[in-house]
XYZ file of C-alpha atoms in Angstrom:
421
model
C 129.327 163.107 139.699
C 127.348 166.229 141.220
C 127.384 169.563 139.422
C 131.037 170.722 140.910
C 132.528 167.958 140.211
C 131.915 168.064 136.560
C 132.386 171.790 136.182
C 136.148 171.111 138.053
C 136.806 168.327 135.761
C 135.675 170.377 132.728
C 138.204 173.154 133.581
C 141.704 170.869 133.336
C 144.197 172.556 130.795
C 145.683 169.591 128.789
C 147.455 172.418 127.089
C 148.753 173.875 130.082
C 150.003 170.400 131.529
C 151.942 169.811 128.455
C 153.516 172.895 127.979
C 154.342 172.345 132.101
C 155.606 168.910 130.931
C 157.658 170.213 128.749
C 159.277 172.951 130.381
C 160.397 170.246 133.321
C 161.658 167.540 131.150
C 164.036 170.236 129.223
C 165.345 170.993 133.169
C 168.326 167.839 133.170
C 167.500 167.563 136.896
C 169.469 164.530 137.644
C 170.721 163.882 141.646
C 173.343 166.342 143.000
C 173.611 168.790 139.951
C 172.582 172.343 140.153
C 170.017 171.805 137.147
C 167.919 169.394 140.123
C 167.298 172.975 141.577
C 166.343 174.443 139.014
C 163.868 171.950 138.243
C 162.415 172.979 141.510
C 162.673 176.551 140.533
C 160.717 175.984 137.621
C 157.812 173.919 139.414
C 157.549 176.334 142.055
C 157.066 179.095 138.774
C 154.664 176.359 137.402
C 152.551 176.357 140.621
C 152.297 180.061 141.246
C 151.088 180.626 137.548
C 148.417 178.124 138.582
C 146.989 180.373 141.380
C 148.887 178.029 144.764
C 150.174 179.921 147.285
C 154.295 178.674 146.604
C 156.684 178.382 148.954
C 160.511 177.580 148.459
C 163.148 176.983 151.264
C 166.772 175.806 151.586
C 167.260 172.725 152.903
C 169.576 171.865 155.911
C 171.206 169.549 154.394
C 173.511 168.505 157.731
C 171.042 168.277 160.216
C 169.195 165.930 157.455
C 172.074 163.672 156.899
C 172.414 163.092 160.692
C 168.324 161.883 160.847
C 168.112 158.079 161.488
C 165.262 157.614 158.451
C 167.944 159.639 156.225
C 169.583 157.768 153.197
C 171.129 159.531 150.301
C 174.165 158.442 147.470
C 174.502 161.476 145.980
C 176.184 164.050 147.768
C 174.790 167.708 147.873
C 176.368 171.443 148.536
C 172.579 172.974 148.357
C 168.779 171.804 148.096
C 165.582 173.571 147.468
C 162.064 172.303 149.017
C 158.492 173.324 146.960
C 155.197 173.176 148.380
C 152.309 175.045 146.792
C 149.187 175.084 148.734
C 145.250 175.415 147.637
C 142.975 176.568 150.048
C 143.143 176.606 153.812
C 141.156 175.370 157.198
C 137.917 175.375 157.113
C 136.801 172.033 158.734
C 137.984 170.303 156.272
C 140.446 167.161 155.798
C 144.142 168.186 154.119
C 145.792 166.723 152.079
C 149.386 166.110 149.973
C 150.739 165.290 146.474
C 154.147 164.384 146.233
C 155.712 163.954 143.596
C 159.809 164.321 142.371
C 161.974 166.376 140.322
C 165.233 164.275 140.540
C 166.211 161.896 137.354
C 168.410 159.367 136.539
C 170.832 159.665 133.732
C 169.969 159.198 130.019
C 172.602 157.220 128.945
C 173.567 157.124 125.624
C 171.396 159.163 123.519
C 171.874 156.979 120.641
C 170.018 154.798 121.753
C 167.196 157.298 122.067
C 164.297 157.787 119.378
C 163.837 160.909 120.712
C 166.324 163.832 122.212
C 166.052 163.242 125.996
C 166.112 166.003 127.129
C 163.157 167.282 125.444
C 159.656 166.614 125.184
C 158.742 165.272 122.355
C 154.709 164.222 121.501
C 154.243 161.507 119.662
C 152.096 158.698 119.130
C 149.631 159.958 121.761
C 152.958 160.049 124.109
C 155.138 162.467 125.894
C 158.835 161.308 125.085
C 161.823 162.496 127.693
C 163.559 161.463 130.861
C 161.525 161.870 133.559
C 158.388 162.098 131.312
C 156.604 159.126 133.323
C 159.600 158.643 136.466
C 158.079 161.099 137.086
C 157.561 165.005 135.966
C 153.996 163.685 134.586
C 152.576 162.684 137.706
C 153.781 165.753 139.123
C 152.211 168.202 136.601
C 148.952 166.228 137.299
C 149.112 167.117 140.979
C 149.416 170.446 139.991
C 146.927 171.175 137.133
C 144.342 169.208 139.356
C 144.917 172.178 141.751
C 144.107 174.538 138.975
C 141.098 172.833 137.931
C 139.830 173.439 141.417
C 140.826 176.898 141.411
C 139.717 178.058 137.761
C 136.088 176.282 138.309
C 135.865 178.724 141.368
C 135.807 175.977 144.190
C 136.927 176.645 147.553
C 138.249 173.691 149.605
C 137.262 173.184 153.297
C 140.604 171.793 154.173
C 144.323 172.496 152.150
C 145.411 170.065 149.480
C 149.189 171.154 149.082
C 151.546 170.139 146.571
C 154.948 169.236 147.070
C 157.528 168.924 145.188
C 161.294 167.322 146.192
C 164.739 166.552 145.212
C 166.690 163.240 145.695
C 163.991 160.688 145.835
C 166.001 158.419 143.122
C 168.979 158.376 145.588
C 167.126 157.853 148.934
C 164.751 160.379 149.591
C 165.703 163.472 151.527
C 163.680 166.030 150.071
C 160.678 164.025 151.041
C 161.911 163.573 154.269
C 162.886 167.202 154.572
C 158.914 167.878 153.820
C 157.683 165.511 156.379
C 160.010 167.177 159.117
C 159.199 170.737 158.153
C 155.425 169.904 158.574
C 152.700 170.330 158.296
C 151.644 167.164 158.368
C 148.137 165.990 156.365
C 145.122 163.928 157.042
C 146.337 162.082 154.121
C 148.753 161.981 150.699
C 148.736 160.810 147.490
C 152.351 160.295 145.926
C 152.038 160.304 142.053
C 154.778 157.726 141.086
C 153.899 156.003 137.907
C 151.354 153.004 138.883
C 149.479 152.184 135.251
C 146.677 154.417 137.420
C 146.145 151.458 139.661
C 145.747 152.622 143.261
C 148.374 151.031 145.743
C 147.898 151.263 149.477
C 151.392 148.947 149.312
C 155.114 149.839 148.541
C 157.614 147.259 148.711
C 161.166 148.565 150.652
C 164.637 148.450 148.999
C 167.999 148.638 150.412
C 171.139 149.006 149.050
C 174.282 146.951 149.589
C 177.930 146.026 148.812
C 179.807 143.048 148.785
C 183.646 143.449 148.317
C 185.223 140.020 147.736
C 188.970 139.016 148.129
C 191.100 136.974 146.028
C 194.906 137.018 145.281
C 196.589 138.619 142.351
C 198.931 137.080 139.953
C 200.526 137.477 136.547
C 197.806 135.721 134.284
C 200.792 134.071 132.549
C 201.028 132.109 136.188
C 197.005 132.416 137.112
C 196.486 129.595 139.424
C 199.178 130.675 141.488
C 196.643 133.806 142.305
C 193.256 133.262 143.380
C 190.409 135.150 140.863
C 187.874 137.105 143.130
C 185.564 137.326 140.290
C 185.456 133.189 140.454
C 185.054 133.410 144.338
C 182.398 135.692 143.445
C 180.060 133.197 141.709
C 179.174 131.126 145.037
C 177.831 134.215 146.827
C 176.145 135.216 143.697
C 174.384 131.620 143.657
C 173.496 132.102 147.437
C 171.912 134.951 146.717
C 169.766 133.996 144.209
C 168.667 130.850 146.000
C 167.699 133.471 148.638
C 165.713 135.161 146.603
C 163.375 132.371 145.525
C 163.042 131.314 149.317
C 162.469 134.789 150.357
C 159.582 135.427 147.923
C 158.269 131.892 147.946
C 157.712 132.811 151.958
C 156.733 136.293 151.342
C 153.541 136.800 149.642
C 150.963 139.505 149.376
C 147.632 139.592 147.164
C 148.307 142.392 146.062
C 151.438 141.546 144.756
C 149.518 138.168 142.529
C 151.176 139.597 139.364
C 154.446 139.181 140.577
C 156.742 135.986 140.953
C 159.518 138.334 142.428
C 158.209 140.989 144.400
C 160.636 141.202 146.653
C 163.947 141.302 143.945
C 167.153 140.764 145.361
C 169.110 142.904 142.073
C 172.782 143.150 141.505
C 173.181 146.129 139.408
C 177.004 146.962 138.933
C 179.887 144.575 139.384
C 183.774 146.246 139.272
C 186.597 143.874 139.363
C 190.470 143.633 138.786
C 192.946 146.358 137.989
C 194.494 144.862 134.944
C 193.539 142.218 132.045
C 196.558 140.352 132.386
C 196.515 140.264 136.342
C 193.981 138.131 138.198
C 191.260 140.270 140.145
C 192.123 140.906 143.466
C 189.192 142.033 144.584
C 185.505 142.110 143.454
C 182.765 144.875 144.529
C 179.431 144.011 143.489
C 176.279 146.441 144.113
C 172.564 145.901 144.592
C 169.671 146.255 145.937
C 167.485 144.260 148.371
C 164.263 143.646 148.325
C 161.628 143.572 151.639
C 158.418 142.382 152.463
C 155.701 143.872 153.463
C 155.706 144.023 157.085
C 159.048 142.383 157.494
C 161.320 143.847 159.801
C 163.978 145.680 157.539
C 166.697 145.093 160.176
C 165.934 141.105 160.101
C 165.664 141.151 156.432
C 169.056 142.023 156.632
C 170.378 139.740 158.608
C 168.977 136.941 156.474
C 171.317 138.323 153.410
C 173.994 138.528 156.009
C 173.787 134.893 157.225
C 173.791 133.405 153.600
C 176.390 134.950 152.342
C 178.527 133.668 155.966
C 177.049 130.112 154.602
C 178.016 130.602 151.364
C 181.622 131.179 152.478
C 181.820 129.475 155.190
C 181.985 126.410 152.284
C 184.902 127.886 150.391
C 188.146 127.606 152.074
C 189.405 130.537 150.857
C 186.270 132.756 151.311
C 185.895 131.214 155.009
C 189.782 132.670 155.698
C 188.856 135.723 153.783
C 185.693 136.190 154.674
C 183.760 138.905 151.916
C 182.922 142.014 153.710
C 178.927 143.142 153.374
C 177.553 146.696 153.867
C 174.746 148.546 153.739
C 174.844 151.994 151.621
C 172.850 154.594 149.945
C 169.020 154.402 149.256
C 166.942 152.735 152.175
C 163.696 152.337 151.287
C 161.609 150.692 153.788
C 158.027 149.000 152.874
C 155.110 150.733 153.697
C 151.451 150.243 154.107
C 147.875 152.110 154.342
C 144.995 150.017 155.488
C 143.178 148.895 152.119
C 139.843 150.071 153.738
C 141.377 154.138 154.909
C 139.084 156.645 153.179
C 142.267 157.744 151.412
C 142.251 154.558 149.239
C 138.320 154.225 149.012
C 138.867 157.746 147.918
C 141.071 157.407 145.223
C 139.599 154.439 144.238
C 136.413 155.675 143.765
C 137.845 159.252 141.869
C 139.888 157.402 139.343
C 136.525 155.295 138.703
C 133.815 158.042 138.020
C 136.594 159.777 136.344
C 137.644 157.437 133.752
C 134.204 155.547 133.597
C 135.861 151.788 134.806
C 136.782 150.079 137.645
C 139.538 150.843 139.995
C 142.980 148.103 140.506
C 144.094 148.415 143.628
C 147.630 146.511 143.319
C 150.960 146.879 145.167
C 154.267 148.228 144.213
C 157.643 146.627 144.221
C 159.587 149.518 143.778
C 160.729 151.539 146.599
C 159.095 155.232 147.051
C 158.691 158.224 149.119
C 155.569 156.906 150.280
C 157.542 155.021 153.233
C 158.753 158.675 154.266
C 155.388 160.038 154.415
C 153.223 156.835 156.244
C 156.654 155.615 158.760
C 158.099 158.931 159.318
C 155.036 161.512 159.076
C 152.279 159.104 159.944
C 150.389 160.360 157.244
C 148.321 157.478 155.710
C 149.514 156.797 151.946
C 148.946 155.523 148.629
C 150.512 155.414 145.007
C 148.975 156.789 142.347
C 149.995 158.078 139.051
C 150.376 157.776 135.252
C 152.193 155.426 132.917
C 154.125 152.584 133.665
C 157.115 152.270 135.393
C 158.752 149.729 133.257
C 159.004 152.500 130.747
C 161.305 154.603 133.172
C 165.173 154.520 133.689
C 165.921 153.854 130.026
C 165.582 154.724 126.587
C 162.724 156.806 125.110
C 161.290 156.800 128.656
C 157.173 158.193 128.162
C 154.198 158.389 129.091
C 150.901 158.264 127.828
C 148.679 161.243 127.199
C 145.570 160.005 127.916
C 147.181 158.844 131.378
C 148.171 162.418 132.294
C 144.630 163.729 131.769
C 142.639 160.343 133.440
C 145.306 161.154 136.479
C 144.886 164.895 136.312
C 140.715 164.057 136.738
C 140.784 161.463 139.381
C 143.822 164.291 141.302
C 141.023 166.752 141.601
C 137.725 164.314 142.007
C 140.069 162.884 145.083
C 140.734 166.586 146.284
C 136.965 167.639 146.287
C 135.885 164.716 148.098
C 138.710 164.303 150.219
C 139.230 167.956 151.398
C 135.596 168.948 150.770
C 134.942 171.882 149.553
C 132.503 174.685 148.892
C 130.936 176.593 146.054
């Protein structure tokens, strides 16, 4: 590393990122609630005290929810967009971090070590929802932007921070970014990746299966028909799908994974009574899609097996289970593995730390589809901790992450962006 370098990397405030930390994860900023704008209230404070140039808008929400790459669950009356900007034009590439505010719920919180809605350190960790999913990564966008600034550096082109709402539920503060513009030469979206670089995201979509049966008193069951035990043969189908569909569906940069491509049923709601049998079955998930696959043929193929799958039952094939497609769509997305934005990264995160640079893949969906489909901005992952750690109890993520990801931030923004001075 040249002089600059070293003097930018010497000037990032662990303090300062902590205490930033901490004052996000105490914001409850989960999808839909007012506390989701203050979170963006409070990293748009965050950003000015860091010397960016902060701007805040509402978004409009209706003309968002009518865009074809739009996909949301959670419904909203009002929604804030952040971007703080370092630097300006000056021949220069630009460039964006995104990161989001949004969080899921915390559950229970006894079944938390730790109060979740506060930061606690521990263990060379930062405990609380959203710690790693992912109110680290963003703090690391924006203390890598300080470093720059407080070691006196001048970039040639803008590195801009943003910061959005509703990525857990689909995405359309990201999207609401992209539209408003400007777009960037590149972007770096600081999701939790173990610090592994990924020029790969795997796409999600949600769906619904309602299934039909018949009720009866349970006193007289068989003279009903159970649509929880009509439920089991689709179920079946669509786990023998998933094997074929990753068993024809590989990527080397998804070699870790048997499943990259998950096909996940995450809530099932059946029946009205316990003494009646179920009438009717709904049944939630997500879908998993390959890279390069055709979203809209993906589809089809969950589609056609669970026609097969009824088509054997004589009551399903009369009664035929209805399928739709809801909520989060998060499409697959790619960046060439040789773009200077990955080389870049790469290359940051290894001077930085002192070892080599992973570049591996993703499986789980992320705004980086909005910014490389939609903005045609080229793309990668890249951020601290581990997302297994995220969406459940005593959530964290790793101190010595934040700072190695703080490091290789700036490192990428100097050599990116260039810069002067």
């Amino acid at each position: 590393m040249n002089p600059t370098e070293q003097r930018v990397l010497a000037a990032i405030d662990e303090a300062g990122l902590l205490g930033a930390l901490a004052e996000l994860v105490a914001v409850p900023s989960l999808d839909g609630t007012p506390e989701e704008n203050r979170a963006q209230e409070v990293a748009a404070a965050i950003m000015a005290r860091c010397g960016l140039a902060v701007e805040t808008w509402e978004l409009d929400l209706p003309s968002l929810y009518a865009h074809p790459d739009c996909s949301w669950e959670v419904p909203r009356e009002r929604a804030l967009g952040v971007a703080g900007t370092l630097g300006e034009a000056r021949g220069g590439r630009s460039l964006i971090f995104n990161g989001h505010v949004d969080v899921v719920p915390a559950g229970d919180p006894a079944n938390w070590r730790y109060p979740p809605w506060q930061a606690t350190l521990a263990d060379g960790r930062v405990y609380g929802r959203g710690a790693v999913d992912m109110k680290g990564g963003v703090c690391c966008a924006i203390f890598a932007a300080k470093a720059i600034r407080d070691a006196g550096v001048t970039l040639r082109g803008p590195l801009t921070v943003h910061t959005v709402i509703g990525e857990e539920d689909g995405g359309v503060g990201t999207l609401a970014a992209v539209l408003r513009g400007p777009g960037a030469d590149a972007a770096v979206v600081v999701e939790p990746t173990e610090l592994k670089v990924a020029p790969i995201q795997a796409g999600a979509h949600n769906f619904r299966l309602t299934v039909y049966g018949l009720a009866a008193h349970g006193c007289v069951r068989e003279e009903g028909v159970s649509a929880i035990e009509k439920f089991a043969p689709l179920h079946r189908a669509i786990l023998e799908l998933e094997r074929e569909r990753n068993g024809r569906h590989r990527h080397p940069l998804f070699a870790r994974y048997s499943t990259p491509y998950p096909i996940c049923i995450g809530t099932v709601r059946a029946g009205t009574w316990a003494s009646s049998e179920a009438e009717s079955l709904v049944a939630e998930g997500r879908y998993g899609i390959a890279i390069g696959e055709d979203p809209l043929e993906a589809r089809r193929e969950l589609e056609a097996a669970v026609a097969r799958a009824a088509a054997a039952d004589p009551w399903l094939r009369d009664r035929p289970p209805l399928l739709e497609w809801w909520g989060g769509t998060f499409d697959p997305a790619a960046t060439p593995a040789d773009h200077p934005i990955v080389a870049t990264v790469a290359a940051s995160h290894a001077d930085a730390s002192g070892a080599p640079a992973a570049l591996e893949g993703m499986t789980y969906g992320a705004d980086m589809r909005l910014l490389a489909n939609v903005g045609r901005i080229p793309t990668v992952l890249f951020g601290p901790g581990d997302v297994r750690v995220s969406h459940r109890p005593d959530e964290y993520v790793p101190v010595a992450d934040l700072l190695a990801c703080a490091r290789a931030l700036a490192l990428t923004a100097l050599r990116f962006c260039g810069h002067e001075g």
